mmCIF file of C-alpha atoms in Angstrom:
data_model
loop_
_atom_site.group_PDB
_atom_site.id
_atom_site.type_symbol
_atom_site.label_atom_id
_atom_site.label_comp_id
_atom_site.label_asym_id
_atom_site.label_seq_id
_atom_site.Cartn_x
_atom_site.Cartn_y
_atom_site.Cartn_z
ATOM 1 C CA UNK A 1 16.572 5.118 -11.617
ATOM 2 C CA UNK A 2 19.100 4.029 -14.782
ATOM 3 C CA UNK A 3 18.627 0.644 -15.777
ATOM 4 C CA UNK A 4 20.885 -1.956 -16.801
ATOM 5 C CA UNK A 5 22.310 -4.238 -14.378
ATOM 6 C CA UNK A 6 20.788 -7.753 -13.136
ATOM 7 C CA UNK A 7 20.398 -6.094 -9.676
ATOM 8 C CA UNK A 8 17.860 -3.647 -11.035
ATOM 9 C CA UNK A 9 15.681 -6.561 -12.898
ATOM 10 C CA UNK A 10 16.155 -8.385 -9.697
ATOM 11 C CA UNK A 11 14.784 -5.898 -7.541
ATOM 12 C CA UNK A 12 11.832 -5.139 -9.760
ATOM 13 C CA UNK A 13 11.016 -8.706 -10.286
ATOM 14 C CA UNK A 14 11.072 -9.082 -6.201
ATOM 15 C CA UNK A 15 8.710 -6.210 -5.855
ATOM 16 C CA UNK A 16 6.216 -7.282 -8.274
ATOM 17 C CA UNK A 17 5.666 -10.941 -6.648
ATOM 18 C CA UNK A 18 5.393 -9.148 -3.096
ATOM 19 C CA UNK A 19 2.993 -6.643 -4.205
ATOM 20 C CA UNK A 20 1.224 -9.807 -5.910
ATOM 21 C CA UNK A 21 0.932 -11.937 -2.828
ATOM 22 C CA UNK A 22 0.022 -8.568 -0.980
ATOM 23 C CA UNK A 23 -3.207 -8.358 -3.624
ATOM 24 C CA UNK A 24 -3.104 -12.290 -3.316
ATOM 25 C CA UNK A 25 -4.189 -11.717 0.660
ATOM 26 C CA UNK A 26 -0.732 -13.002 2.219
ATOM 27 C CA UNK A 27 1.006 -10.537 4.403
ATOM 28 C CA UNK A 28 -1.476 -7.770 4.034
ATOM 29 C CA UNK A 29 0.141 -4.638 4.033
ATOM 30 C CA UNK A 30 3.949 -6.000 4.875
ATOM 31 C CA UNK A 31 4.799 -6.964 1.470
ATOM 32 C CA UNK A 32 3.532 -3.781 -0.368
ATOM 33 C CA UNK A 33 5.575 -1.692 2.054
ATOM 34 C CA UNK A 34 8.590 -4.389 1.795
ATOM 35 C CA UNK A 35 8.551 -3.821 -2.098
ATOM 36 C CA UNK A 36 8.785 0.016 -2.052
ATOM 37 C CA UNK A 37 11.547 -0.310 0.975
ATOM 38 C CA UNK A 38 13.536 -2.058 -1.621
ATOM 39 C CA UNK A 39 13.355 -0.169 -4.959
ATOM 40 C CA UNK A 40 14.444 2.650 -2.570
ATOM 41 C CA UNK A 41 18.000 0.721 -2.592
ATOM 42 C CA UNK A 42 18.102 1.437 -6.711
ATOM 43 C CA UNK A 43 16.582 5.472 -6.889
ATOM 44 C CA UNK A 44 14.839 7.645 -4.591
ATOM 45 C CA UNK A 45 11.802 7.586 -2.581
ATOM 46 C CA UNK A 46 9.839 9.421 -4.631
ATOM 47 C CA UNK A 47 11.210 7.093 -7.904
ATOM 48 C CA UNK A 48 10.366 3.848 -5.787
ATOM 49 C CA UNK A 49 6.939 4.618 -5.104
ATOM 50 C CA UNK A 50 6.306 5.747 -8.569
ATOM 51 C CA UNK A 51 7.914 2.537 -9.947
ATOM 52 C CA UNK A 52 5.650 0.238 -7.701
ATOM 53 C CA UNK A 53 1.992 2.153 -8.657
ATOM 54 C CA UNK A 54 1.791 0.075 -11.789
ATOM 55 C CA UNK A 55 2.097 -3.332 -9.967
ATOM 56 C CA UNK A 56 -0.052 -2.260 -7.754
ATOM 57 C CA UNK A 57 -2.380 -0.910 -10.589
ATOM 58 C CA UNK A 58 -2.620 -4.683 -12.075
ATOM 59 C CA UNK A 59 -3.097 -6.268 -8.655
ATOM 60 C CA UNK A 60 -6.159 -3.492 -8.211
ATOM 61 C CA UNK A 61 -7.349 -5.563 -11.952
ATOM 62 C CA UNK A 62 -7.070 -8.264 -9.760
ATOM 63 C CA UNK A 63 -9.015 -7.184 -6.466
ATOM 64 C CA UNK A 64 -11.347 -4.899 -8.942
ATOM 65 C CA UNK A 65 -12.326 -8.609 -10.639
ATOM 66 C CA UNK A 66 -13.053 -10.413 -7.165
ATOM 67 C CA UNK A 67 -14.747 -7.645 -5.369
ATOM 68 C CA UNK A 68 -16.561 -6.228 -7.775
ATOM 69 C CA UNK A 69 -19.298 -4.021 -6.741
ATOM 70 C CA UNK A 70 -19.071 -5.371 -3.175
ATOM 71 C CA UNK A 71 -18.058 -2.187 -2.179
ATOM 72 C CA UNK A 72 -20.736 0.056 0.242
ATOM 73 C CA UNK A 73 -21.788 3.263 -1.624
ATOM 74 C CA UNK A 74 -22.012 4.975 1.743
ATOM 75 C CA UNK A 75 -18.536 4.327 2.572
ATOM 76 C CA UNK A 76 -17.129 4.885 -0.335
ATOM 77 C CA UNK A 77 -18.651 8.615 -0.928
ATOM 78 C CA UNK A 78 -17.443 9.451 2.287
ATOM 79 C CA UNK A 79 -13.799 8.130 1.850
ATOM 80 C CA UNK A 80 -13.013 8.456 -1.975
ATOM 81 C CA UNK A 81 -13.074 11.899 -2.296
ATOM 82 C CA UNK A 82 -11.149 13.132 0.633
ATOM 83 C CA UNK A 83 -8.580 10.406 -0.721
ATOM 84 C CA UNK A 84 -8.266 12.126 -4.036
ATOM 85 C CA UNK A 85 -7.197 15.492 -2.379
ATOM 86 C CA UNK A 86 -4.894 13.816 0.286
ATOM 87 C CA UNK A 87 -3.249 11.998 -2.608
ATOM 88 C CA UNK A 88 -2.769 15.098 -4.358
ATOM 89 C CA UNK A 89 -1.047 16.352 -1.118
ATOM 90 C CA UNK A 90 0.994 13.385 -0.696
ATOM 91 C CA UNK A 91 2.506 14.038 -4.708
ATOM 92 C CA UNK A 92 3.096 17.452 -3.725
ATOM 93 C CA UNK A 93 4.934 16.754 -0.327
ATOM 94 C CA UNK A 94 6.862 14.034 -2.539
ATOM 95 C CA UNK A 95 8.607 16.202 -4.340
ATOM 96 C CA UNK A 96 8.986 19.027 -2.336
ATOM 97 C CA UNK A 97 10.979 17.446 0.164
ATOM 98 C CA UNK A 98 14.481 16.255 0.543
ATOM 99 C CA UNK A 99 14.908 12.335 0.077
ATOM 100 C CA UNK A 100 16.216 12.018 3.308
ATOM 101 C CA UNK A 101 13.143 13.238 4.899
ATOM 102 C CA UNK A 102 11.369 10.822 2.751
ATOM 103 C CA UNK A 103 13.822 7.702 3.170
ATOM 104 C CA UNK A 104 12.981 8.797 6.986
ATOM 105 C CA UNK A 105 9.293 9.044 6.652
ATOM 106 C CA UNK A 106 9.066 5.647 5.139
ATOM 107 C CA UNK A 107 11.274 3.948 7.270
ATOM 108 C CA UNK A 108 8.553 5.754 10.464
ATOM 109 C CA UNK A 109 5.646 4.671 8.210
ATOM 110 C CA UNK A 110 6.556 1.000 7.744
ATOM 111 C CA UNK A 111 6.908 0.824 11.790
ATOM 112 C CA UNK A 112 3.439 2.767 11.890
ATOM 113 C CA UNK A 113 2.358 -0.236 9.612
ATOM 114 C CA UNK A 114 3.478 -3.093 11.913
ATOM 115 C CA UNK A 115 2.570 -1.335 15.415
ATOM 116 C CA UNK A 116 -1.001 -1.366 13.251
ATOM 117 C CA UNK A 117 -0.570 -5.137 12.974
ATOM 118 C CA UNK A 118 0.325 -5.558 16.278
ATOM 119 C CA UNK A 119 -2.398 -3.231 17.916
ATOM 120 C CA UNK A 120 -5.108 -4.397 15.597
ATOM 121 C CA UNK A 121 -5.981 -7.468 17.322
ATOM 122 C CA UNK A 122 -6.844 -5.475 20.103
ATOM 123 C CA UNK A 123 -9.068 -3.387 18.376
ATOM 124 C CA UNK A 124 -12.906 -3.095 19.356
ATOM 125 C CA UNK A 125 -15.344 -1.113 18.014
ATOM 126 C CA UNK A 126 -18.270 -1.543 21.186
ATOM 127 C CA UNK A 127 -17.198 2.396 22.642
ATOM 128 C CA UNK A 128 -17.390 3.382 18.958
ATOM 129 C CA UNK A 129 -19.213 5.996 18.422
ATOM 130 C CA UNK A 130 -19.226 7.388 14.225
ATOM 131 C CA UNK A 131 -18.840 11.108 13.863
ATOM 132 C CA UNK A 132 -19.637 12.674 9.617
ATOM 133 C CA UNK A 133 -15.914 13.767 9.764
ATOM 134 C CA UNK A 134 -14.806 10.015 10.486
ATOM 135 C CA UNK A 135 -14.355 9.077 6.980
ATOM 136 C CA UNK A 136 -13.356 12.469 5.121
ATOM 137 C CA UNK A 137 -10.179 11.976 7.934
ATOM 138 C CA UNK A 138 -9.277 8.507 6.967
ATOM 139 C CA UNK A 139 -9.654 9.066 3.308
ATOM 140 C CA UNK A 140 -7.295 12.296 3.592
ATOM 141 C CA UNK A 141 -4.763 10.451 5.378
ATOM 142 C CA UNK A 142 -4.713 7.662 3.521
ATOM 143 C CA UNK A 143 -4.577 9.547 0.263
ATOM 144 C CA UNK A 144 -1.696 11.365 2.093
ATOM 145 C CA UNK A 145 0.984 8.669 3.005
ATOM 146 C CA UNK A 146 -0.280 6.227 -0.312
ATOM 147 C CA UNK A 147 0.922 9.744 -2.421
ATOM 148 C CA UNK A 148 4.047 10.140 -0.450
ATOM 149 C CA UNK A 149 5.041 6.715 0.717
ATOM 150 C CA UNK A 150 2.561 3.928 -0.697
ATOM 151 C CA UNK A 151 1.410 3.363 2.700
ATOM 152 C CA UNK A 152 -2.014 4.308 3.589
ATOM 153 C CA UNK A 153 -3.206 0.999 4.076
ATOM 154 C CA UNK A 154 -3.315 1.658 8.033
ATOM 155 C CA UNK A 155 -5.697 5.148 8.361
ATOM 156 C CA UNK A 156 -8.399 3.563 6.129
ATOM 157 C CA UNK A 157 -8.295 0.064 7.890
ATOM 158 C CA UNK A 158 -8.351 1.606 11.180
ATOM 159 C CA UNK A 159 -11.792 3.005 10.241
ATOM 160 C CA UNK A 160 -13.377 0.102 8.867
ATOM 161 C CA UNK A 161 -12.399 -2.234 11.131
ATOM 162 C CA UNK A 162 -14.892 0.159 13.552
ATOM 163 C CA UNK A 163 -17.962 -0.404 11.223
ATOM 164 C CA UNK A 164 -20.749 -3.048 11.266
ATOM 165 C CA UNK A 165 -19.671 -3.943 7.588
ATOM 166 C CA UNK A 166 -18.788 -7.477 6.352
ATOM 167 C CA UNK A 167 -15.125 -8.822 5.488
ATOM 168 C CA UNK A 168 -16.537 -8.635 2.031
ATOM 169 C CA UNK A 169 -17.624 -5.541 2.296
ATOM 170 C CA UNK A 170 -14.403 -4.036 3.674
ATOM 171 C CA UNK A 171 -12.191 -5.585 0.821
ATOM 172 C CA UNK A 172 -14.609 -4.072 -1.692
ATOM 173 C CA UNK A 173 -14.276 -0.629 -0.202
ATOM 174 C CA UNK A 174 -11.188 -0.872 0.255
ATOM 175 C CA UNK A 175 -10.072 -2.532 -3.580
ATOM 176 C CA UNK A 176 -12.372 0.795 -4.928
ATOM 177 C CA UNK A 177 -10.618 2.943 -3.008
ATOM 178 C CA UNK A 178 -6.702 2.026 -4.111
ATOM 179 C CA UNK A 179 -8.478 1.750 -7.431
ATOM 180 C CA UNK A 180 -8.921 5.006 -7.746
ATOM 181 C CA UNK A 181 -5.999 6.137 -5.491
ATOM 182 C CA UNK A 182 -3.105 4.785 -7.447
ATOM 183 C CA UNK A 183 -4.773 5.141 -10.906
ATOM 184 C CA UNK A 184 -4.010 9.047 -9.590
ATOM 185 C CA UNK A 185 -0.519 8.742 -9.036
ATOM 186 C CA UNK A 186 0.504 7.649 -12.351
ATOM 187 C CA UNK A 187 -0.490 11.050 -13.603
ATOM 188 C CA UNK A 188 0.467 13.156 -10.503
ATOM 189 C CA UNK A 189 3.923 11.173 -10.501
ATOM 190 C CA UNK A 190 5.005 12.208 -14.585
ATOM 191 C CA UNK A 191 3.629 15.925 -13.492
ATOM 192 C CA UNK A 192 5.377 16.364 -10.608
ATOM 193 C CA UNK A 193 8.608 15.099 -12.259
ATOM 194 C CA UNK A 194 9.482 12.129 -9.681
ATOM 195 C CA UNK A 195 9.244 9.789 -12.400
ATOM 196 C CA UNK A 196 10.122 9.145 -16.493
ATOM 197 C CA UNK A 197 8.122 7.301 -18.764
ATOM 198 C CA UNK A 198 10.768 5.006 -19.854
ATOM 199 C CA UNK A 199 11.155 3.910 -16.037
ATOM 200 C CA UNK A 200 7.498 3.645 -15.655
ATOM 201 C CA UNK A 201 7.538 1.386 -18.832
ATOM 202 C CA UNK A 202 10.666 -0.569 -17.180
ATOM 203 C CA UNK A 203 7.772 -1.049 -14.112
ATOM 204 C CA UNK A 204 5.390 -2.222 -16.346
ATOM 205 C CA UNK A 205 7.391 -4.836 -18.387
ATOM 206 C CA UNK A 206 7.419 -6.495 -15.239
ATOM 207 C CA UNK A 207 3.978 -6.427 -13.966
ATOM 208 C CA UNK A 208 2.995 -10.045 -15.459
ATOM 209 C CA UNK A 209 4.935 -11.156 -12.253
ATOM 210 C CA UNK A 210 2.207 -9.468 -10.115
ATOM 211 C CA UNK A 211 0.082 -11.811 -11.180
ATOM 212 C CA UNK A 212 2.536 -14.663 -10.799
ATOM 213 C CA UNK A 213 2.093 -13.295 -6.790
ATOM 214 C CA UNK A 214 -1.182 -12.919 -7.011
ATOM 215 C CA UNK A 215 -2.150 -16.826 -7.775
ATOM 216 C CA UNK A 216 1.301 -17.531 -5.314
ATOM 217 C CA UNK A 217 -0.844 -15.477 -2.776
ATOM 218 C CA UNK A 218 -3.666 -17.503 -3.027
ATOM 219 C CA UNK A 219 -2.255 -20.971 -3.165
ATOM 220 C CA UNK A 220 -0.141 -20.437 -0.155
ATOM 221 C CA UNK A 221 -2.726 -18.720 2.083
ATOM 222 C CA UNK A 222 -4.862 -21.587 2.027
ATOM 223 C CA UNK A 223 -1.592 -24.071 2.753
ATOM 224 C CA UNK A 224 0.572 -22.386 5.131
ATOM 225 C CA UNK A 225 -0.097 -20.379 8.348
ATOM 226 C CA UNK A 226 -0.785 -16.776 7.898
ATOM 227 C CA UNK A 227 0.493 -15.728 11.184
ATOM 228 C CA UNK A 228 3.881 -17.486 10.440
ATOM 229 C CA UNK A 229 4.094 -15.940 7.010
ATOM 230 C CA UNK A 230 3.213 -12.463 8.977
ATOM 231 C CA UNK A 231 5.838 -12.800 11.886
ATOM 232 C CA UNK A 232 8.597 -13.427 9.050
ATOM 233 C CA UNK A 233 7.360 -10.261 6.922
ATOM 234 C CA UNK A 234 7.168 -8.367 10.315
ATOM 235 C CA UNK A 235 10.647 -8.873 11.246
ATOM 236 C CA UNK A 236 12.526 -8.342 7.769
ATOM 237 C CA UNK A 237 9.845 -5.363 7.812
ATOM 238 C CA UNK A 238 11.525 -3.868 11.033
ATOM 239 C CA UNK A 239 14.718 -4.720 10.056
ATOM 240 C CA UNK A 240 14.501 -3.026 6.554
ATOM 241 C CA UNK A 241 13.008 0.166 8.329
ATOM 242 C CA UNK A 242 15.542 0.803 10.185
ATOM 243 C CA UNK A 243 17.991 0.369 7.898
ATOM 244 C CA UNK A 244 16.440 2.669 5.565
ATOM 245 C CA UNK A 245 16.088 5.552 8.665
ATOM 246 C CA UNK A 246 20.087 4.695 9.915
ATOM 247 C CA UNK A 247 21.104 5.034 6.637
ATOM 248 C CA UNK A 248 19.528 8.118 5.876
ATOM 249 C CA UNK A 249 21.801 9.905 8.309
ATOM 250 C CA UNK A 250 25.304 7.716 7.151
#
């Protein structure tokens, strides 16, 4: 991504608050996946998720802050190191393959997102029954598609939303776990060559408004309806997924 136009500090302004009200608990996932769907209209896929770890890296401070140590050690052992290797994966498979595969892939994984919305409130966990490899899976796949597409909110959700944990308890896993995860792609991103340091510092000179999202996150949740906000994110969600897999192929 080349900087210099008000389009490009527009778009990386827009992403910021998203992934702030995201962190701020508004939208959930939508507004995370929303963000990287739209830096992908200044660079590539691989250069949009790179650009958006660093917000999400100061709305982890954030989470980190509230949840701190609320996290289950269990849980956490089982998921955080399977994570680490499907991460690794996911920065491999990010720059090994063509960007249309990728605009493709997370244009799918946004839809895999809101069917996961959609599904979840029929979710039950009475017929479930927890297997040792549960958790290594979820943390590989979510390590997986957060590396490649900053989307692997759904595989670890899916398995805690099956456990006799807390809501507490499943924000704190899940803020330790994202933690870690997207503290790794800074790293993996400058090795694998997806992303420059001076656009990475472009990212971060606009992280403040994270936090601007953040505190926007929190006032609104508690003043407007969440499932009104959601339905609205849903649809410009859909909308901007298949743009981005139509387009691929124009």
């Amino acid at each position: 991504m080349t900087f210099g136009s008000g389009h490009d500090y527009t778009t990386l302004a827009a992403a910021a608050v998203l992934i702030g009200l995201s962190k701020g608990g508004l939208g959930g996932p939508l507004p995370t996946m929303l963000a990287t769907l739209m830096l992908t209209q200044r660079g590539s896929v691989a250069t949009a998720v790179a650009l958006a770890t660093p917000m999400l890296m100061v709305g982890d401070a954030f989470a980190m802050y509230t949840y701190w140590r609320l996290w289950d050690r269990t849980h956490t052992r089982a998921l955080i190191p399977a994570g680490v290797v499907g991460v690794l994966i996911g920065l491999s498979l990010l720059r090994g393959l063509p960007d249309r595969s990728l605009r493709v892939g997370l244009g799918l994984a946004g839809l895999v997102v809101v069917g996961y919305k959609i599904l979840s409130h029929w979710r039950g966990r009475e017929h479930y029954q927890r297997r040792p490899w549960h958790a290594p899976l979820a943390g590989l796949l979510s390590g997986v598609s957060s590396g490649m597409l900053n989307a692997g909110g759904p595989p670890i959700t899916s398995y805690l939303l099956l456990q006799p944990i807390s809501p507490v308890t499943f924000m704190g896993i899940t803020t330790l776990f994202f933690a870690v995860i997207n503290t790794l792609k800074i790293p993996g991103s400058l090795m694998a060559g997806v992303v420059t340091i001076p656009a990475l510092l472009w990212s971060l000179a606009f992280c403040p408004l994270v936090a601007v999202g953040v505190y926007a996150g929190r006032f609104f949740i508690a003043r407007v309806q969440p499932e009104v906000f959601d339905q609205i994110m849903t649809a410009i969600l859909v909308f901007a997924c298949l743009w981005l897999i139509v387009t691929a192929y124009l």
